[in-house]
C-alpha positions as a LaTeX table, in Angstrom:
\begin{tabular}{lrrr}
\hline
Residue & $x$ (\AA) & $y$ (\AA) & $z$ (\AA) \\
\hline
Unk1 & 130.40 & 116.13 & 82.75 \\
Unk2 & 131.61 & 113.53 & 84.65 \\
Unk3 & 135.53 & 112.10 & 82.32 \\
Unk4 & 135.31 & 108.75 & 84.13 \\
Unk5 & 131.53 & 107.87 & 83.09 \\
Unk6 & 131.10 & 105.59 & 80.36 \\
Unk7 & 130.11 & 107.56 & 76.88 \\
Unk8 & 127.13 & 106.30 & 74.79 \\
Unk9 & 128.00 & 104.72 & 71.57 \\
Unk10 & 127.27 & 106.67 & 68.65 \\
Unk11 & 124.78 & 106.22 & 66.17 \\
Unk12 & 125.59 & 103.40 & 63.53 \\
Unk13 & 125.20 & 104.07 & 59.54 \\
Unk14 & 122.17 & 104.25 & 57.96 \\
Unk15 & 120.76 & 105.77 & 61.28 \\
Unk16 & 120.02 & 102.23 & 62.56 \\
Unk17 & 120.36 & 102.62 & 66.44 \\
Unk18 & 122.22 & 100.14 & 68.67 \\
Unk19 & 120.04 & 97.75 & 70.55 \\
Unk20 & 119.41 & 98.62 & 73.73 \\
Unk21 & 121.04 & 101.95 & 72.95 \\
Unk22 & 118.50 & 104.98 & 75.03 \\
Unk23 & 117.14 & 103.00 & 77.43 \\
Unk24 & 117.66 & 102.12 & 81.16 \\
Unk25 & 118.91 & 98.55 & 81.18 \\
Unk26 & 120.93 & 99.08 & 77.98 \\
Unk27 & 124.28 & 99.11 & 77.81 \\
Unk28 & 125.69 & 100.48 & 81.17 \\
Unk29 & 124.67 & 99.99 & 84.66 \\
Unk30 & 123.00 & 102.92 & 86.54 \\
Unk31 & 126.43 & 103.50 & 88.42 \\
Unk32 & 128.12 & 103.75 & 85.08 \\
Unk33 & 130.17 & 100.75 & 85.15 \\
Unk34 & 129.83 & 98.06 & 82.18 \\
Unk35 & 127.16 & 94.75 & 82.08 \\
Unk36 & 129.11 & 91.45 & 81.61 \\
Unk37 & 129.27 & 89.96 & 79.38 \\
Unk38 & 126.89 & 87.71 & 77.27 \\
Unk39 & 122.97 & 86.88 & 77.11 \\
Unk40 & 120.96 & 87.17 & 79.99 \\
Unk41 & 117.91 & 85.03 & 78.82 \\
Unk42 & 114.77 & 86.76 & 79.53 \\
Unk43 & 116.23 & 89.98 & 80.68 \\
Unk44 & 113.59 & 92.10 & 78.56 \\
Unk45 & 116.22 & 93.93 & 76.38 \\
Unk46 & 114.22 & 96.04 & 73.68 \\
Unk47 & 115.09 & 97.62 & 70.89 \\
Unk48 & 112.19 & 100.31 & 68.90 \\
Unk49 & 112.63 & 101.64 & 65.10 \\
Unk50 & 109.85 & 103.84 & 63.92 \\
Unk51 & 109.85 & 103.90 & 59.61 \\
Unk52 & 107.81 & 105.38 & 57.31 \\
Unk53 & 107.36 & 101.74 & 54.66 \\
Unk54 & 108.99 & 101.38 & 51.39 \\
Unk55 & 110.47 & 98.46 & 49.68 \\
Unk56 & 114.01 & 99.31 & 49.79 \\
Unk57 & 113.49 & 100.06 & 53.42 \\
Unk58 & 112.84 & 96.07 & 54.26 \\
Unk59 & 116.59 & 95.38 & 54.89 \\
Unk60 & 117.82 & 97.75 & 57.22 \\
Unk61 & 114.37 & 96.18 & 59.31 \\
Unk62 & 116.02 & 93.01 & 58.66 \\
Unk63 & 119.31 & 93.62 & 59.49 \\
Unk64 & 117.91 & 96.18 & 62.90 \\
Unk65 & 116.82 & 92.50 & 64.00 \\
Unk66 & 119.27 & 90.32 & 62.93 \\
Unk67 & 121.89 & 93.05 & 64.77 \\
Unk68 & 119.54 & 92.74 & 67.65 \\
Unk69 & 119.31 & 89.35 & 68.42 \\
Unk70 & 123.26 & 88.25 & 68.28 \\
Unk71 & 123.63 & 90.82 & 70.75 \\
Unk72 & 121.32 & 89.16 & 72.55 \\
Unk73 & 122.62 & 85.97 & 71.92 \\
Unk74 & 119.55 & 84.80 & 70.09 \\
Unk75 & 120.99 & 84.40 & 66.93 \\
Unk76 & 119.28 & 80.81 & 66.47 \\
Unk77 & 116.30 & 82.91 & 66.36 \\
Unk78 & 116.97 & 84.89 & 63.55 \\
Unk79 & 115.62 & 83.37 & 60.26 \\
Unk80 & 112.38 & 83.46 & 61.66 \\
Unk81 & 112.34 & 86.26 & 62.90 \\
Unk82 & 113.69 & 88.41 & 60.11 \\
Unk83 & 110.56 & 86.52 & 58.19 \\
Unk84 & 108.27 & 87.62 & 60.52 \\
Unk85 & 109.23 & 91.28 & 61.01 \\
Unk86 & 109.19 & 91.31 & 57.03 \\
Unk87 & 105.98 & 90.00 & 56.93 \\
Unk88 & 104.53 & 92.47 & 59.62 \\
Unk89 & 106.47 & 95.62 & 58.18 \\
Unk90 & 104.85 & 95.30 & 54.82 \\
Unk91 & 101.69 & 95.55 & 56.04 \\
Unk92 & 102.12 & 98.57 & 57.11 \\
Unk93 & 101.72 & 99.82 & 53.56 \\
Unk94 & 98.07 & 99.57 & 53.93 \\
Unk95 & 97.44 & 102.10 & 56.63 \\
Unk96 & 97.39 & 105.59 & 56.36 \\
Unk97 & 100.53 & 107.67 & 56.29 \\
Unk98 & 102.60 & 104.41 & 55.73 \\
Unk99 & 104.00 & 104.72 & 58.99 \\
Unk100 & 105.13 & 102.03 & 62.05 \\
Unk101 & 107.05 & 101.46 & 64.70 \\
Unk102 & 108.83 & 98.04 & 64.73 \\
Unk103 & 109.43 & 96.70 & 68.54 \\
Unk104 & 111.68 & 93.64 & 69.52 \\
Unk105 & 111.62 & 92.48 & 72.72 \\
Unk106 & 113.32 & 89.61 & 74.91 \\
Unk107 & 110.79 & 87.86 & 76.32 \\
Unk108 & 111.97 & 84.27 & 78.45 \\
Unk109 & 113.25 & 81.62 & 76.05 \\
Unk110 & 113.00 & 84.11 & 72.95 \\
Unk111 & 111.99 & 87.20 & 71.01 \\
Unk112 & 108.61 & 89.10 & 70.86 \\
Unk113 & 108.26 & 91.51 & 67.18 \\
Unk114 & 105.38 & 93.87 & 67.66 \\
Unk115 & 104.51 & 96.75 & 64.28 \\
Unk116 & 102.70 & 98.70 & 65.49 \\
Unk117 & 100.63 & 101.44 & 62.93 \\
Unk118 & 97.67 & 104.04 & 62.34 \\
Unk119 & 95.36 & 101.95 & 61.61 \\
Unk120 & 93.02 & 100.54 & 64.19 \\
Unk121 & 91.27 & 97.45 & 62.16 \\
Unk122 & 92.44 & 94.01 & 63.63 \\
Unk123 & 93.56 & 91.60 & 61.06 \\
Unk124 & 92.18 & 88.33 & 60.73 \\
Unk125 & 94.82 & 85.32 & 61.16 \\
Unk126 & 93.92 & 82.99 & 58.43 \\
Unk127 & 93.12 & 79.57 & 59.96 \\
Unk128 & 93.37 & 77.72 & 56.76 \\
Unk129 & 96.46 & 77.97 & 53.45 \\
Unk130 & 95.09 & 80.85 & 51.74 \\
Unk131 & 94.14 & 80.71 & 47.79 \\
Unk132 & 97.51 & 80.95 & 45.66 \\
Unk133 & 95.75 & 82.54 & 42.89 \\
Unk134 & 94.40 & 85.59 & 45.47 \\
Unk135 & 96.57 & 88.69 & 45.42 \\
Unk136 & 97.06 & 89.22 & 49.07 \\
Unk137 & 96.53 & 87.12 & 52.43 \\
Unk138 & 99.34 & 84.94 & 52.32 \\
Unk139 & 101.88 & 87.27 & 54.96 \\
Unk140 & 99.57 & 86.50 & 58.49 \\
Unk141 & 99.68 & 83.02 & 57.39 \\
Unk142 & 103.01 & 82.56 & 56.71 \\
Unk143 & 103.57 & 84.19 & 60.05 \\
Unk144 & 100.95 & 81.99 & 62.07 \\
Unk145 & 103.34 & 79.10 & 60.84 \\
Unk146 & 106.54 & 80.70 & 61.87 \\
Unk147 & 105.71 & 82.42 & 65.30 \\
Unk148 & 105.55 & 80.71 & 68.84 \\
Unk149 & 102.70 & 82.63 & 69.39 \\
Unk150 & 100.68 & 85.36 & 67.54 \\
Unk151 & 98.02 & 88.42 & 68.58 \\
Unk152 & 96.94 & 91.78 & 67.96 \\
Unk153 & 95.35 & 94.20 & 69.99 \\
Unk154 & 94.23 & 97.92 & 69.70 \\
Unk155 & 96.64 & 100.89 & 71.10 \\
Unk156 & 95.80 & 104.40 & 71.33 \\
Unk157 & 96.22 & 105.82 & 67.86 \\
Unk158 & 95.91 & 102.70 & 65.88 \\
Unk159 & 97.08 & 98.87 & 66.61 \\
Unk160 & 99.57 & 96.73 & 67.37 \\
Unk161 & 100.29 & 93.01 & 65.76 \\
Unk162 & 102.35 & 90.75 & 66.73 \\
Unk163 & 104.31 & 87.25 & 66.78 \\
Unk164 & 106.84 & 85.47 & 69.42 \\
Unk165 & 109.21 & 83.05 & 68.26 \\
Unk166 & 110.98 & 80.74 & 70.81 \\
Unk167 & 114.36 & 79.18 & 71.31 \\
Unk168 & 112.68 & 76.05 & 73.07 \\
Unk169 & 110.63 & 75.95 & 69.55 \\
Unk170 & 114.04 & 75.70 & 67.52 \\
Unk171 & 115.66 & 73.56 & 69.37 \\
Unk172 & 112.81 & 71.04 & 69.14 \\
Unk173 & 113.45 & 71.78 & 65.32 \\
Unk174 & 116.98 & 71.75 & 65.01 \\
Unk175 & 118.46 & 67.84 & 63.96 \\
\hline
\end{tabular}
């Protein structure tokens, strides 16, 4: 092994891996010298967490993305997103085997979250407030209203939903 090439980080508690951490374009340049500094808006940085769903799980999604996006420098981005990758994880509770993959990825002028699961039924985005008084249906909505932009679409083994949220968006927002 080469002492003057740059060693990866190692893993952070609670098994959450560093963004970017794995994958060509991460950290370190192919020569093995550092990136500059700061964002590089619309580079296509990703970060992937497969989880098996429970409750007490929810945070360390939330925090995978909040972590995510300041390194990104997207940090304006994070309430919503947080919401939105929430929203998406649960849902993963009604497929089979409880299992996902959650998938952030820089996308020009902002963030793309993408769960993808076993199941391969499409949801149906509400177009209308749903009923208060029904048990369920309320999570798609809430993240029609949040998200830039919002789809699903089948992938081998099951499906994939998900939502963009944009800086340009916030900004228009922000007073």
């Amino acid at each position: 092994m080469d002492p003057t090439a740059a060693a990866p980080h190692p893993p952070r508690p609670g098994g959450v891996p560093r963004p970017g951490s794995g994958r060509p374009g991460g950290e370190f340049r192919p020569g093995g010298g550092p990136r500059p500094a700061g964002p590089r808006p619309g580079a296509g940085r990703e970060c992937r967490l497969q989880f098996s769903y429970h409750p007490r799980r929810l945070p360390h999604l939330r925090g995978m993305v909040e972590a995510s996006l300041g390194c990104w420098g997207l940090e304006a981005l994070a309430h919503d997103s947080t919401l939105i990758a929430t929203e998406l994880c649960s849902n993963v509770r009604h497929t089979p085997g409880r299992q996902g993959e959650l998938a952030l990825r820089e996308v020009p002028g902002g963030v793309r979250i993408e769960v993808r699961d076993g199941c391969p039924t499409l949801p149906a985005f509400p177009l209308e407030p749903p009923d208060l008084f029904q048990e369920g249906g309320r999570g798609l909505f809430l993240v029609a209203t949040q998200a830039t932009r919002i789809g699903a679409a089948l992938r081998r083994g099951g499906k994939a939903v998900w939502a963009e949220v944009s800086l340009w968006t916030q900004q228009s927002l922000d007073f």
